[in-house]
Amino acid sequence: MQKMVALRSLYRAASCRSLIGFASVAGNQLLHHQSAPRSLFTLSSATASVDVAHLPEIKDPDVLCAFKDLMAASWDELDATVIHDVKNALPKNSDDKSGQEILKNIFQSAEAVEEFSGRVMSLKMELDDSIGMSGEVCWPWVQR
């Protein structure tokens, strides 16, 4: 989640810089720029667009609370309270089946990210150990 926040921040900073560039461009150059293809760091219109994250329509308050907690949590290591809230909201008998389906999909994604992050960290630690980045003497032929 922190990585996504950093990426969003980078994107917004780049967008603001391109907006400052828009203010200094003459009218005919602005029209030319508007017809240019979109890229990551340019806007498609002269007006400032706002990044809007659309939340799904979730009617059940428990499912919505669990969804928001899950989206706000770091997926590198999920909190036990977040997992508990999600697991309580999923089997609940509710009319909001689509909300529960959304929560289930997000929870599965979060679990997959957590597992992947753990494996990547294990590989990084193994690589660090094998090249001596951990500060430990890891080669058997090195004498102390």
XYZ file of C-alpha atoms in Angstrom:
144
model
C 0.000 0.000 0.000
C 2.873 2.354 0.774
C 4.267 1.688 -2.692
C 0.947 2.635 -4.276
C 0.854 5.829 -2.214
C 4.374 6.675 -3.383
C 3.444 6.006 -7.014
C 0.311 8.154 -6.728
C 2.378 10.928 -5.157
C 4.917 10.741 -7.978
C 2.156 10.848 -10.572
C 0.473 13.829 -8.927
C 3.764 15.708 -8.638
C 4.486 15.111 -12.308
C 0.959 16.174 -13.211
C 1.347 19.410 -11.256
C 4.596 20.144 -13.071
C 2.908 19.604 -16.406
C 0.066 21.923 -15.298
C 2.607 24.655 -14.539
C 3.948 24.116 -18.029
C 0.417 24.534 -19.393
C 0.125 27.988 -17.823
C 3.154 29.268 -19.695
C 2.141 27.887 -23.104
C 0.462 30.187 -25.630
C -3.095 29.421 -26.752
C -2.184 27.871 -30.114
C 0.461 25.669 -28.526
C -2.072 24.596 -25.919
C -4.477 23.432 -28.626
C -1.650 21.505 -30.261
C -0.781 19.915 -26.910
C -4.385 18.875 -26.326
C -4.412 16.858 -29.523
C -1.190 15.062 -28.582
C -1.506 11.483 -27.334
C -1.710 10.883 -23.594
C 1.278 9.825 -21.594
C 1.863 9.209 -17.916
C 3.038 12.738 -17.203
C 0.673 14.828 -19.324
C -2.988 15.632 -19.026
C -5.385 15.283 -21.911
C -7.168 18.580 -21.309
C -6.251 22.124 -20.370
C -8.313 22.010 -17.190
C -6.912 20.339 -14.133
C -8.382 16.889 -13.737
C -8.786 15.377 -10.315
C -7.823 11.800 -9.599
C -11.006 10.168 -8.390
C -10.934 6.662 -7.010
C -14.377 5.175 -7.386
C -15.363 2.965 -4.511
C -17.672 0.092 -5.304
C -21.284 0.251 -4.169
C -21.282 -1.610 -0.839
C -24.494 -1.359 1.171
C -23.710 -3.518 4.212
C -21.923 -1.387 6.851
C -19.839 -4.303 8.197
C -18.654 -5.262 4.714
C -17.921 -1.610 3.915
C -15.947 -1.157 7.141
C -13.927 -4.329 6.482
C -13.337 -3.206 2.880
C -12.065 0.224 3.957
C -9.847 -1.290 6.658
C -8.398 -3.727 4.150
C -7.745 -1.006 1.588
C -6.052 1.185 4.212
C -3.848 -1.602 5.590
C -0.375 -2.457 4.404
C -0.578 -5.594 2.322
C 3.040 -6.530 3.065
C 1.878 -7.891 6.394
C -1.858 -7.916 7.096
C -3.004 -7.017 10.605
C -4.754 -9.762 12.560
C -7.627 -7.387 13.355
C -8.182 -6.638 9.664
C -8.177 -10.344 8.832
C -10.605 -10.983 11.703
C -12.990 -8.239 10.497
C -12.922 -9.523 6.912
C -13.486 -13.119 7.951
C -16.446 -12.034 10.094
C -17.993 -9.968 7.298
C -17.687 -12.592 4.551
C -19.915 -15.394 5.903
C -22.465 -12.915 7.259
C -25.998 -13.429 5.944
C -26.526 -10.196 4.055
C -28.493 -8.921 1.068
C -25.322 -7.272 -0.244
C -23.868 -10.289 -2.064
C -22.001 -8.110 -4.574
C -20.306 -6.230 -1.728
C -19.262 -9.506 -0.131
C -17.928 -10.710 -3.498
C -15.881 -7.516 -3.853
C -14.525 -7.906 -0.317
C -13.668 -11.548 -0.994
C -11.759 -10.634 -4.177
C -9.856 -7.832 -2.458
C -9.024 -10.084 0.483
C -7.704 -12.811 -1.835
C -5.586 -10.212 -3.593
C -4.226 -8.924 -0.289
C -3.335 -12.454 0.830
C -1.565 -13.083 -2.492
C 0.406 -9.841 -2.158
C 1.346 -10.743 1.414
C 2.609 -14.160 0.334
C 4.475 -12.720 -2.655
C 6.083 -10.014 -0.512
C 7.250 -12.658 1.938
C 8.805 -14.733 -0.824
C 10.511 -11.716 -2.375
C 11.901 -10.719 1.028
C 13.186 -14.267 1.584
C 14.907 -14.215 -1.798
C 16.427 -10.809 -1.038
C 17.744 -12.046 2.299
C 19.219 -15.148 0.659
C 20.908 -13.005 -1.975
C 22.230 -10.631 0.668
C 23.616 -13.569 2.629
C 25.219 -15.112 -0.445
C 27.053 -11.909 -1.423
C 27.863 -10.832 2.121
C 25.562 -7.796 2.334
C 24.253 -8.895 5.726
C 27.600 -8.247 7.384
C 28.018 -11.861 8.402
C 30.894 -14.037 7.318
C 29.045 -16.472 5.110
C 31.823 -18.222 3.165
C 33.290 -21.348 4.681
C 36.784 -20.625 3.295
C 37.105 -17.275 5.050
C 39.094 -17.623 8.251
C 38.242 -15.573 11.265
